Coordinates of C-alpha atoms in Angstrom, one line a residue:
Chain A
X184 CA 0.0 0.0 0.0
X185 CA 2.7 2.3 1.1
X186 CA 4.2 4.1 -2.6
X187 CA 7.2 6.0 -1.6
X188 CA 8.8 6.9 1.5
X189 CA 10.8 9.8 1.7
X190 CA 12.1 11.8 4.4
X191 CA 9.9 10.4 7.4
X192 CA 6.9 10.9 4.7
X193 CA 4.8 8.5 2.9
X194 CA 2.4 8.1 0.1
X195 CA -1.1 5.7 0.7
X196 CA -2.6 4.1 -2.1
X197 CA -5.1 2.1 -2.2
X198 CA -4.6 0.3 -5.5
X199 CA -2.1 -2.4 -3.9
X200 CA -4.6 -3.9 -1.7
X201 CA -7.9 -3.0 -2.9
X202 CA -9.1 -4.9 0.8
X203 CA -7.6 -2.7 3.0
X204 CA -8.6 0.6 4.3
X205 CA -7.0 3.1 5.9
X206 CA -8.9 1.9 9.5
X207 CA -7.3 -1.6 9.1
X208 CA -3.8 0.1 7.8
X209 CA -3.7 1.5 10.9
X210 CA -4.5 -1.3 12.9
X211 CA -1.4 -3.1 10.8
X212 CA 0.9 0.1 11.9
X213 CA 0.1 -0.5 15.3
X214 CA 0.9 2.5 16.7
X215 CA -0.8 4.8 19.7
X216 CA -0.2 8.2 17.7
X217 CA -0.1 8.8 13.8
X218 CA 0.7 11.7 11.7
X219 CA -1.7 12.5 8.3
X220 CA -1.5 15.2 6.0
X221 CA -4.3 15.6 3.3
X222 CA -3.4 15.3 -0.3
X223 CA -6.6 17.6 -0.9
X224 CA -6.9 21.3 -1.2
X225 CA -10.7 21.2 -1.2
X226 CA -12.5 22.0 1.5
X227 CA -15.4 19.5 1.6
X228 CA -13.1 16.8 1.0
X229 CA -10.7 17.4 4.1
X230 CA -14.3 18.1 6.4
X231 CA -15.7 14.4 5.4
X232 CA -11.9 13.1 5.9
X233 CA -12.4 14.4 9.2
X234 CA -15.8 13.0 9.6
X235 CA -14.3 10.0 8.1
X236 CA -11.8 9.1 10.5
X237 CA -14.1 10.1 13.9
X238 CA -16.6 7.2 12.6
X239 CA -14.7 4.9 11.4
X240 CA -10.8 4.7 13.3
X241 CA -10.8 3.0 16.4
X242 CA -9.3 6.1 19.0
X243 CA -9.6 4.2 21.8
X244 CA -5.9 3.8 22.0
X245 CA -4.9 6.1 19.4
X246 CA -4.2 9.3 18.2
X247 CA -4.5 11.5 15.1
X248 CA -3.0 14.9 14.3
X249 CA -4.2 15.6 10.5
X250 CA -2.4 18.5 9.0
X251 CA -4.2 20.5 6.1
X252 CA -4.6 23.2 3.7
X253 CA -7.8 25.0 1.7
X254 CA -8.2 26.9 -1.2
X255 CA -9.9 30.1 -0.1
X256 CA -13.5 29.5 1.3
X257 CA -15.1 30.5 4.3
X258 CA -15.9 28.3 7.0
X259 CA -18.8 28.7 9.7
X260 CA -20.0 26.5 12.9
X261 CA -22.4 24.1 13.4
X262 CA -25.0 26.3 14.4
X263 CA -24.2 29.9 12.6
X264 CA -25.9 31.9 10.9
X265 CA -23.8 32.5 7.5
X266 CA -25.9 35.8 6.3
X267 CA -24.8 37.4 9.9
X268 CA -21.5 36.1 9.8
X269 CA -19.8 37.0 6.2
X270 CA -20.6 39.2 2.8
X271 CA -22.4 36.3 0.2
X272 CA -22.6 38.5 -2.0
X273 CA -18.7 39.5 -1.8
X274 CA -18.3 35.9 -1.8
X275 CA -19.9 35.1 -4.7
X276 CA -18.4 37.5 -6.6
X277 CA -14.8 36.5 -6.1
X278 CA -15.8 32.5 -6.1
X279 CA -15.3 31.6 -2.8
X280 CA -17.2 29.5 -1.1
X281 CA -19.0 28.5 2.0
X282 CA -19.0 25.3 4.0
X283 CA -20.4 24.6 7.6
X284 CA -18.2 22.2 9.3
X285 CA -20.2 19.5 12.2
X286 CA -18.1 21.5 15.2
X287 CA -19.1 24.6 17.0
X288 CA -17.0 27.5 17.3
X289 CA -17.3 30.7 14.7
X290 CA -16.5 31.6 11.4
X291 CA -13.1 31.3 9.8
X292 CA -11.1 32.3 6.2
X293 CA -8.9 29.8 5.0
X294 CA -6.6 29.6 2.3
X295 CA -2.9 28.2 1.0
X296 CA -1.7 30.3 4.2
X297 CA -3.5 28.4 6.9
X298 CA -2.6 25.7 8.3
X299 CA -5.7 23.4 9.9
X300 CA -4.6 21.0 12.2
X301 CA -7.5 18.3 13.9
X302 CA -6.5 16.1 16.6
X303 CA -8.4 13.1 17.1
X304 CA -8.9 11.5 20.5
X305 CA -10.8 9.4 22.6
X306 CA -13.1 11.3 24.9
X307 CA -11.3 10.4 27.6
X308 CA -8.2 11.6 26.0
X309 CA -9.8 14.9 24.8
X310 CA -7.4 17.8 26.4
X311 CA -7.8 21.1 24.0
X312 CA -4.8 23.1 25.6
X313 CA -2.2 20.1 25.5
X314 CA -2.9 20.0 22.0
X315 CA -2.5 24.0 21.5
X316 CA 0.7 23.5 23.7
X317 CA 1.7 21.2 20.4
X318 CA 1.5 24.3 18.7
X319 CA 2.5 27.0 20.4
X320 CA 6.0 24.8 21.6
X321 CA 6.5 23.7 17.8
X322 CA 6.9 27.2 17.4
X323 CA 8.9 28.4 19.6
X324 CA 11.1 25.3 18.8
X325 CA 11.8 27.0 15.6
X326 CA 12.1 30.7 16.6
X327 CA 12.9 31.0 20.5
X328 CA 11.8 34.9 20.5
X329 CA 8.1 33.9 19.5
X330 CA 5.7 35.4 21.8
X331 CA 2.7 32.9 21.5
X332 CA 0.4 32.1 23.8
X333 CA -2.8 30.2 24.1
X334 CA -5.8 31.9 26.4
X335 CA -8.4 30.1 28.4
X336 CA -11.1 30.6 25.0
X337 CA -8.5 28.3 22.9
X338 CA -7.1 31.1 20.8
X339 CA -3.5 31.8 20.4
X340 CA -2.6 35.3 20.6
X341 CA 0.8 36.7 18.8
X342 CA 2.4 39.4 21.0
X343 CA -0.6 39.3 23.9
X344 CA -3.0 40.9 21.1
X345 CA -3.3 39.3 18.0
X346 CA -5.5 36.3 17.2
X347 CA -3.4 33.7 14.5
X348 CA -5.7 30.7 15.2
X349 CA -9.0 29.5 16.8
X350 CA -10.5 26.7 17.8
X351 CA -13.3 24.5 17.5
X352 CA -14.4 21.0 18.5
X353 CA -17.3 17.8 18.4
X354 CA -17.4 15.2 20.5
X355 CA -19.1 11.8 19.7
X356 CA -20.4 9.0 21.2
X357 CA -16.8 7.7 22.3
X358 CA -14.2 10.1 20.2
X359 CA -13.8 13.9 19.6
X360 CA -12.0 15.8 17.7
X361 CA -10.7 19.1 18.2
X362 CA -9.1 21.2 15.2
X363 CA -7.6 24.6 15.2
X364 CA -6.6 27.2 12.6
X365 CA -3.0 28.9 12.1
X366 CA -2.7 32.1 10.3
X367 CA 0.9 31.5 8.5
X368 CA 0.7 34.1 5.3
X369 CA -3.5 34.4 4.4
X370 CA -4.3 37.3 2.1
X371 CA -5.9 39.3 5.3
X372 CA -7.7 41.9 3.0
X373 CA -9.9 39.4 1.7
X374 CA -10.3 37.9 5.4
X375 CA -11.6 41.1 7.0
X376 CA -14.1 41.9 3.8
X377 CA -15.4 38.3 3.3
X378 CA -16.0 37.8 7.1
X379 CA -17.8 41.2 7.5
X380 CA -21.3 40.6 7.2
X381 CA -23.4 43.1 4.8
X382 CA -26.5 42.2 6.9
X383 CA -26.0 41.7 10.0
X384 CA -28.1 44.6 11.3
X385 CA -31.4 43.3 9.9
X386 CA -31.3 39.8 11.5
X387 CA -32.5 38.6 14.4
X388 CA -31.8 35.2 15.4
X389 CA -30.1 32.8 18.1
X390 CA -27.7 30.8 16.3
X391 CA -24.0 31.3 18.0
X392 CA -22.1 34.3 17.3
X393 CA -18.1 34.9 16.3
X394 CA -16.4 37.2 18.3
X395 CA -14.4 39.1 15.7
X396 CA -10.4 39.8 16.9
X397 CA -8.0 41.2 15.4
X398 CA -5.6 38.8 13.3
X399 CA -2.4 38.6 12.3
X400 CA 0.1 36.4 9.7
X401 CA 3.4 34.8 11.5
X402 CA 4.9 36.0 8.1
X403 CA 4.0 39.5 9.2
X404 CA 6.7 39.1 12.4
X405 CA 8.9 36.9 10.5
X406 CA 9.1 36.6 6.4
X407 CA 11.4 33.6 6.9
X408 CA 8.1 31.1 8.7
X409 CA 6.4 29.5 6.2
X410 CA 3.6 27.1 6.0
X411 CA 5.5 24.1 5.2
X412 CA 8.5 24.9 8.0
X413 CA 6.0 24.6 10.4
X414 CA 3.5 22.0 9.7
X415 CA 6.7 19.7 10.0
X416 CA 7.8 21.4 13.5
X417 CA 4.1 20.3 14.5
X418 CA 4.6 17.1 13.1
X419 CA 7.4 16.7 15.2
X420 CA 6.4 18.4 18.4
X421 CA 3.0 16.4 18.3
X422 CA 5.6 13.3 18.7
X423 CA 7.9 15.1 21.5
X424 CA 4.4 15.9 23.3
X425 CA 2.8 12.6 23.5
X426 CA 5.6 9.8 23.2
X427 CA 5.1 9.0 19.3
X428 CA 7.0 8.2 16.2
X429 CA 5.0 9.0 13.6
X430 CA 6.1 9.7 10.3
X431 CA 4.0 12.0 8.1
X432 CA 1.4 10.3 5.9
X433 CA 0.0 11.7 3.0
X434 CA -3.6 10.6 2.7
X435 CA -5.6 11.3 -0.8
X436 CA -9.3 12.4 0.5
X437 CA -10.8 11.2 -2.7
X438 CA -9.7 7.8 -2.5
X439 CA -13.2 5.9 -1.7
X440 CA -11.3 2.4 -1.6
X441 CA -9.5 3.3 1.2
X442 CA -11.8 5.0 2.9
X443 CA -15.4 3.4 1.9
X444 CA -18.4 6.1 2.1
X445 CA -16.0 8.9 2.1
X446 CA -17.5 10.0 -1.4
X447 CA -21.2 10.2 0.0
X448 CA -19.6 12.1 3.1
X449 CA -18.3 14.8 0.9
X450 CA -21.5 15.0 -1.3
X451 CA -23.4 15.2 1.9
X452 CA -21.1 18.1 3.0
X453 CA -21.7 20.0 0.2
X454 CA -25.9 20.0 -0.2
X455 CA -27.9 23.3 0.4
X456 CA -29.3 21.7 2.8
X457 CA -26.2 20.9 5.3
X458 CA -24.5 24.5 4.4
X459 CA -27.6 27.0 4.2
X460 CA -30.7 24.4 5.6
X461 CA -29.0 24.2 8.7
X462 CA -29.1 27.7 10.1
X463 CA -31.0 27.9 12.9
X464 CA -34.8 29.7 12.4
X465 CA -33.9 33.7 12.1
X466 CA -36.0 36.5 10.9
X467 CA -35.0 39.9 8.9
X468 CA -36.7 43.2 9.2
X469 CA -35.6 46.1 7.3
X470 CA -36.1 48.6 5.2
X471 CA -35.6 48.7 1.5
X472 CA -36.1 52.1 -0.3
X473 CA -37.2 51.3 -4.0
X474 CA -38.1 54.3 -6.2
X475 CA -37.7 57.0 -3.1
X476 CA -40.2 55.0 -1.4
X477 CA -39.6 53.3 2.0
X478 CA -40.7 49.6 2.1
X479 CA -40.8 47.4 4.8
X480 CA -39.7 43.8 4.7
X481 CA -40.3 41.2 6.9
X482 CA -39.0 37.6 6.7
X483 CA -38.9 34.3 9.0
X484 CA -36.6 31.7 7.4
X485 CA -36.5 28.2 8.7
X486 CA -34.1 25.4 7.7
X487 CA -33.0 28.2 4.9
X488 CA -36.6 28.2 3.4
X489 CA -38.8 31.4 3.7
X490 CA -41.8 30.6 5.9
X491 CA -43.1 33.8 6.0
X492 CA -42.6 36.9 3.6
X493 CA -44.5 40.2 4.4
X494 CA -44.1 43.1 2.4
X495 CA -45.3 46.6 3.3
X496 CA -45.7 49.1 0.5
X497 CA -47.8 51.9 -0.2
X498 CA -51.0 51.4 -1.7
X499 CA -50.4 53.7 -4.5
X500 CA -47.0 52.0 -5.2
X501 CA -48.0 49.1 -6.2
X502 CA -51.3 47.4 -5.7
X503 CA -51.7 45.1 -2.8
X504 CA -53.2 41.9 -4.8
X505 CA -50.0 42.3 -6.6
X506 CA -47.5 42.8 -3.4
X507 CA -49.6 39.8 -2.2
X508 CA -48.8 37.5 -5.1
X509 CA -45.4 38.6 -5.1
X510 CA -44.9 37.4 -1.2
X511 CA -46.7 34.1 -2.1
X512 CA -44.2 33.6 -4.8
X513 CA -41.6 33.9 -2.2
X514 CA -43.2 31.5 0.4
X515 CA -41.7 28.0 0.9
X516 CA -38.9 28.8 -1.4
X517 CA -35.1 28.8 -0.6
X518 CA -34.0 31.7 1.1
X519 CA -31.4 32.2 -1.9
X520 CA -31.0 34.9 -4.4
X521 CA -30.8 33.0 -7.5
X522 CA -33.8 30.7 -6.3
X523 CA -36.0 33.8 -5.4
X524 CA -34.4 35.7 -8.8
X525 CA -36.2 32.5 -10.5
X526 CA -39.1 32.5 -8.9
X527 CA -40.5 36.1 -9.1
X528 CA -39.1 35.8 -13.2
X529 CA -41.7 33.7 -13.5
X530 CA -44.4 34.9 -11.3
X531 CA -43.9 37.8 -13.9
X532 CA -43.9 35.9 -16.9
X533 CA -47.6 34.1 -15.8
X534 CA -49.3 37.5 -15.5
X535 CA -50.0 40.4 -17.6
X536 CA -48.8 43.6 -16.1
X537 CA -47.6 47.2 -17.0
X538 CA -44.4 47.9 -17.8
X539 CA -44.7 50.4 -15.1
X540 CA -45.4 47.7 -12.9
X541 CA -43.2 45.4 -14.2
X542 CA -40.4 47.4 -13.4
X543 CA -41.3 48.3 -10.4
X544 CA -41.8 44.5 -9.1
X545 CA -38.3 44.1 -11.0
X546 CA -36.4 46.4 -8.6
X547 CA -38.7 45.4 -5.3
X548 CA -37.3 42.1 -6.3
X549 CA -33.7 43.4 -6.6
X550 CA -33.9 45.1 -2.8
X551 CA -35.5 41.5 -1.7
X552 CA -32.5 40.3 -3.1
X553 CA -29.8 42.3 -2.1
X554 CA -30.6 40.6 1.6
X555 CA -29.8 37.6 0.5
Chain B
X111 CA -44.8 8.0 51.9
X112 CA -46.1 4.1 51.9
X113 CA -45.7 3.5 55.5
X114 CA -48.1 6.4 57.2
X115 CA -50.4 5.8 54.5
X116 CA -51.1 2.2 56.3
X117 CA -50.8 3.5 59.9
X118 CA -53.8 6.0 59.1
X119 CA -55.7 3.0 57.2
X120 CA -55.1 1.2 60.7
X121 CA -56.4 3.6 63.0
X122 CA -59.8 3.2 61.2
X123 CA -60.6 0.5 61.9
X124 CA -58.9 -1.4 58.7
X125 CA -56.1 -4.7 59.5
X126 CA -52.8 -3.0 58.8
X127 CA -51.4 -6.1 56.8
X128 CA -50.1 -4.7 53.7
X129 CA -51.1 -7.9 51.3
X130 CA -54.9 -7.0 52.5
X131 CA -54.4 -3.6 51.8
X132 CA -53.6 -4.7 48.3
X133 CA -56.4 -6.4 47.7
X134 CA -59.2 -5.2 46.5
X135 CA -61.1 -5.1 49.9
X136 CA -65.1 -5.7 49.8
X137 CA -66.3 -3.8 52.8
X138 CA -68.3 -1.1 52.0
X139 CA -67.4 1.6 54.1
X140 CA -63.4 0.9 54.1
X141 CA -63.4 0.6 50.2
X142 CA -63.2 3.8 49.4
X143 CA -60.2 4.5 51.5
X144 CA -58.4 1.1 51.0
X145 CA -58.6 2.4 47.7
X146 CA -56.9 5.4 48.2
X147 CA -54.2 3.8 50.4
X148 CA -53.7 1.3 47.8
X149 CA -53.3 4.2 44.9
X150 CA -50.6 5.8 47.1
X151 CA -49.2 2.3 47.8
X152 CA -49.1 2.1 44.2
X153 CA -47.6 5.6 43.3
X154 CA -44.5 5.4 45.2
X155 CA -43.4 1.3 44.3
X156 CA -44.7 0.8 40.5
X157 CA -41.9 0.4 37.8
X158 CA -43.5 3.0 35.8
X159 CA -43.8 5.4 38.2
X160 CA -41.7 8.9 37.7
X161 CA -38.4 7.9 38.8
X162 CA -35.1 9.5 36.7
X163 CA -33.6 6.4 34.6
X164 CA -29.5 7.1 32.6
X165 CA -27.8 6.6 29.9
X166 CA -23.8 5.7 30.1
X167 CA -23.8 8.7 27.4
X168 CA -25.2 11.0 30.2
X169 CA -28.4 11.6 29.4
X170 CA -31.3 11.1 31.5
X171 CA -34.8 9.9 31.0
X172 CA -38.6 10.6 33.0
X173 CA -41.3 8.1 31.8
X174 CA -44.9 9.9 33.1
X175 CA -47.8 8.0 31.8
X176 CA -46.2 6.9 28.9
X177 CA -44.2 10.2 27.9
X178 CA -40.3 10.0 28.2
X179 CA -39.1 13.3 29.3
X180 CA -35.1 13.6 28.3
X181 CA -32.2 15.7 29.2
X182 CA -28.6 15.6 30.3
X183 CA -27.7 14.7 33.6
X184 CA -25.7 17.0 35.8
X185 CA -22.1 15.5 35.0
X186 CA -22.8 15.8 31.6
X187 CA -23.7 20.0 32.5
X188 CA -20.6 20.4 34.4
X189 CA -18.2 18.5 31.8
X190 CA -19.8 20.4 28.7
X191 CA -19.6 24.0 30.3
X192 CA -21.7 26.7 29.5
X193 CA -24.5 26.0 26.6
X194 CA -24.5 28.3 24.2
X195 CA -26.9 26.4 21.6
X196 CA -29.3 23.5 21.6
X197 CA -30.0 21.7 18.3
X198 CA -32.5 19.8 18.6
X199 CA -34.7 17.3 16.8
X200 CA -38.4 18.4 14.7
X201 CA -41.6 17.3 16.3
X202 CA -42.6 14.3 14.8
X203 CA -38.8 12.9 14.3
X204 CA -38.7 9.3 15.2
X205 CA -36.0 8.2 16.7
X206 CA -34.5 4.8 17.5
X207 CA -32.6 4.5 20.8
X208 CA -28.8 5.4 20.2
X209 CA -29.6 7.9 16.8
X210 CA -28.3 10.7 17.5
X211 CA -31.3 13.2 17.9
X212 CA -29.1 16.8 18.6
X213 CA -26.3 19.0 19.4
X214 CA -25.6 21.0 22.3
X215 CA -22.3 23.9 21.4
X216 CA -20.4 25.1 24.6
X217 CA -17.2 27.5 24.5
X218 CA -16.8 25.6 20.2
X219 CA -17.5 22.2 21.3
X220 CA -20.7 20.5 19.5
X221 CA -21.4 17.5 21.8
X222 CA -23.7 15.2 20.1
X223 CA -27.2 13.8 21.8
X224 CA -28.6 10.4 21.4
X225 CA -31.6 9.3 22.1
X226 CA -32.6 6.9 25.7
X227 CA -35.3 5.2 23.9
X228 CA -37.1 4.4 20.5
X229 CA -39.8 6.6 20.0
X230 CA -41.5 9.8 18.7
X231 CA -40.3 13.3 19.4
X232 CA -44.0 14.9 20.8
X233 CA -42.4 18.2 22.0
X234 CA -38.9 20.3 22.4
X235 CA -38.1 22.8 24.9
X236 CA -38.7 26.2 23.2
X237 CA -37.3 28.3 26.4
X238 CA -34.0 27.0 25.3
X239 CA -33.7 28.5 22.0
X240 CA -33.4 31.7 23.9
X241 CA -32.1 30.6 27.1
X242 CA -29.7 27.6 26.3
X243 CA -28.4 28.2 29.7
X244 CA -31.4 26.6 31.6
X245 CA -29.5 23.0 30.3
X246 CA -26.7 24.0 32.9
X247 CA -29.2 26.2 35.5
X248 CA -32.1 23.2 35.6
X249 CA -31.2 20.2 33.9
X250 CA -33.4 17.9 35.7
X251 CA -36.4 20.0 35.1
X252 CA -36.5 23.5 33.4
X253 CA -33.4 22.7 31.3
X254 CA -35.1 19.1 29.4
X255 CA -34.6 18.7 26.5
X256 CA -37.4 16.7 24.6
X257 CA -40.3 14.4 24.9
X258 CA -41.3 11.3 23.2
X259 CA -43.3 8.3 23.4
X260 CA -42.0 5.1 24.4
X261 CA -42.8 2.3 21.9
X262 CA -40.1 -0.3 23.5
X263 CA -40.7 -0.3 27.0
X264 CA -38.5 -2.8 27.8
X265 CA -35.7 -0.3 26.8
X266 CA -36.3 1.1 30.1
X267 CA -34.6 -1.6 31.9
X268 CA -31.1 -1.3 29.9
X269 CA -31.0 1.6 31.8
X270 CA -29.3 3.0 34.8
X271 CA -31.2 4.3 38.0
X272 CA -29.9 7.1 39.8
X273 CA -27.5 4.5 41.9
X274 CA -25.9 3.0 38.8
X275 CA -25.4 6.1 37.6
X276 CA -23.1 7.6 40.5
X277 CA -21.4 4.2 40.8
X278 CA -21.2 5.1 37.0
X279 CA -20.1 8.4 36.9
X280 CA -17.3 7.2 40.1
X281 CA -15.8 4.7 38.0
X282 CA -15.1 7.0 34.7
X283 CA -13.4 9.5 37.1
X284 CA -11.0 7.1 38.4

């Protein structure tokens, strides 16, 4: 199974023995601590590896660091509420996406300049600030002068002030896992605008909250750190920590053989339903001003669908059978721009109207919209 | 609560033997109040009666007539920390016993929820969507979680009672 080993690193494939997966490879290894590093840069991939190994390895008498790295996309909690938390719409715009991940904690930015790590442990095992000690020792290993430190929320702070990773964590029925970020050389302009919501004001809701910090690369004290320096001075504190000798393991997310189900986890990971659906019931009130005239909306969103839709807008605007029909369109549909952009083109398209009111419908639609 | 119940049966008149008392007693004028002294007989000694059964994963369940109150029990509070969310399951969710039926977030930790029994979600705890805290405040009363019906009984008896449950909770802390 093993390809190539180079270095203290090696290369699973599943081809040699298409019986094996990586549970039972372990098993084979036979050792208490193990060192993986994802082949993937894709962010839905590396979440159901993650989900992967919590259902399916035996950490009873084990444990996993996995070491990995995302393409930019933005990354919320368990229970948050993405259209408080970051700007869709920015998003969208520059391609980046969203995922949820199945731990708590807030919302994150990720790209080729963070480095994610997860440790996997039993419950019993699960001990949050031995595993940020990994961390924060690994790098002061490689530069002495570091000021790092981890508080008692599981951040660690650069210089006593600035955040450079968080934390988040989900515990099972006899395993958890607990993951953090590390901010090595991320492109911070597009952190602060993606994760500043352009809504936020307008909603009311109950999901958990971020607690926005101030942030800060490692490159920014010290050009010389980079991503791949330290993920190896992790590797090999994780080792001086807990007694191990693992060498690092490249593991290829997308490789269902060795990891049965893993293909289904990542499909499952990406639906509407898991990302958006999952936000817990909210409602937005605000006002829109179409045409110099104020209008106010009024929305209660459940499992990312609209369940109610109220419009208020001067008689003389627009008539109310028509605002009605509008809001009805709306109704029971997914609380999404280019769903509701759908929907209203052809509620438009099934009745006769004016152009004046055509076009007035056409830009209530686009201040509906710009909430989304 | 069983034992003055017979003493005041005895004092009027009635034999204080507690197989009599349990018999459905034919004298007129005692019936009615051998009945009554059997109901609170019954109250505090049947199986089904209100008495708090646990999971090993913490949580705890209430069976009154036929309705499982569930929550977490007061180790599980304490090890999770302040609550910050409760997910939990849609009324009408059936559930098997071990699916996992929530999550409850504390300081970034989602601890997952599974279910004491096999049943049907009838209700949720609504105060907690604005108060989550109530979970760590009250979690044997105002801090439940959900109700369902029990359609395997016999579940009921996998369970711990509240003595298991220390000797339980002593042995993971060692």
């Amino acid at each position: 199974m093993i390809l190539r080993l180079s270095n203290r690193a090696c290369v699973l494939s599943g081809s040699a023995r298409l019986k094996s997966t990586l549970s039972t490879y372990f098993d084979e290894m036979g050792k208490a601590g193990i060192i993986l590093k994802s082949a993937s840069a894709g962010i839905f991939e590396n979440l159901a590896l993650e989900d992967w190994i919590h259902d399916h390895v035996d950490l009873q008498n084990r444990s996993i660091l996995l070491l990995w790295r995302n393409s930019p996309v933005v990354v919320i909690g368990r229970h948050q509420n993405p259209w408080q938390e970051c700007n869709l719409p920015l998003m969208r715009r520059l391609g980046i996406p969203l995922a949820r991940r199945r731990s708590g904690g807030g919302t994150v930015f990720h790209d080729f300049g963070n480095i994610n790590m997860t440790f996997f442990t039993s419950k019993k095992k699960y001990d949050r600030h031995r595993n940020l000690k990994v961390v924060t020792s690994a790098l002061k290993a490689l530069r002495p002068d570091l000021d790092v430190t981890a508080t008692d929320r599981f951040d660690i702070l650069l210089n006593g002030h600035h955040k450079i990773s968080g934390t988040a964590a989900k515990l099972g029925r006899t395993s958890a896992y607990h993951h953090c970020t590390l901010l090595c050389s991320v492109d911070r302009s597009i952190l602060s605008s993606v994760l500043k919501s352009n809504t936020s004001e307008v909603i009311r809701s109950n999901a958990t909250l971020s607690v926005p910090s101030p942030v800060k690369n490692l490159s920014d004290v010290d050009p010389t750190l980079d991503a791949d320096t330290i993920m190896e001075a992790i590797a090999s504190q994780f080792n001086n920590e807990f007694g191990f000798d693992s060498p690092v393991i490249t593991v290829d997310p997308a490789h269902e053989a060795l990891m049965p189900g893993i293909h289904k986890m990542t499909n499952d990971i990406q639906m509407w339903e898991w990302i958006y659906g999952k936000t817990p019931k909210f409602s937005v009130c605000t006002s829109l001003v179409v045409d110099d005239v104020n209008i106010k909306l009024d929305m209660d969103i459940k499992s990312g669908t609209v369940e109610k839709c109220v419009v208020e807008i001067p008689e003389d605007w627009l008539p109310p059978e028509t605002v009605n029909e509008f809001t009805s369109a709306l109704n029971g549909s997914k609380y999404c721009p280019n769903e509701a952009a759908v929907l209203v083109a052809a509620f438009m398209r099934t009745r006769s109207m004016s152009a004046d009111v055509a076009g007035k419908i056409h830009r209530l639609c686009e201040g509906v919209l710009s909430v989304m | 609560m069983a034992m003055s119940t017979i003493l005041r049966c005895a004092s009027v008149g009635l034999t204080s033997s507690l197989p009599r008392l349990s018999k459905r007693n034919s004298l007129a004028p005692a019936r009615l109040l051998a009945r009554t002294c059997y109901k609170r007989f019954l109250n505090t000694t049947a199986p089904f009666c209100a008495a708090l059964k646990f999971t090993d994963k913490h949580e705890w369940v209430r069976v009154d007539s036929g309705v499982a109150t569930v929550g977490i029990s007061n180790f599980a509070q304490e090890a999770l920390g302040d609550v910050v969310y409760c997910g939990l399951p849609e009324v009408g969710a059936n559930l098997s016993q071990s699916d996992e039926f929530g999550t409850l977030e504390s300081v970034k930790a989602a601890s997952e929820l599974y279910s004491p029994l096999t049943g049907e979600v009838t209700d949720v705890n609504d105060a907690l969507a604005d108060n989550p805290g109530l979970v760590n405040k009250s979690c044997y009363k105002d801090g439940w979680l959900m109700k369902m019906t029990v359609s395997v009984p016999e579940e009921l008896n996998g369970l711990m009672d509240e003595a298991a449950y220390e000797r339980y909770i002593k042995s993971i802390e060692d």
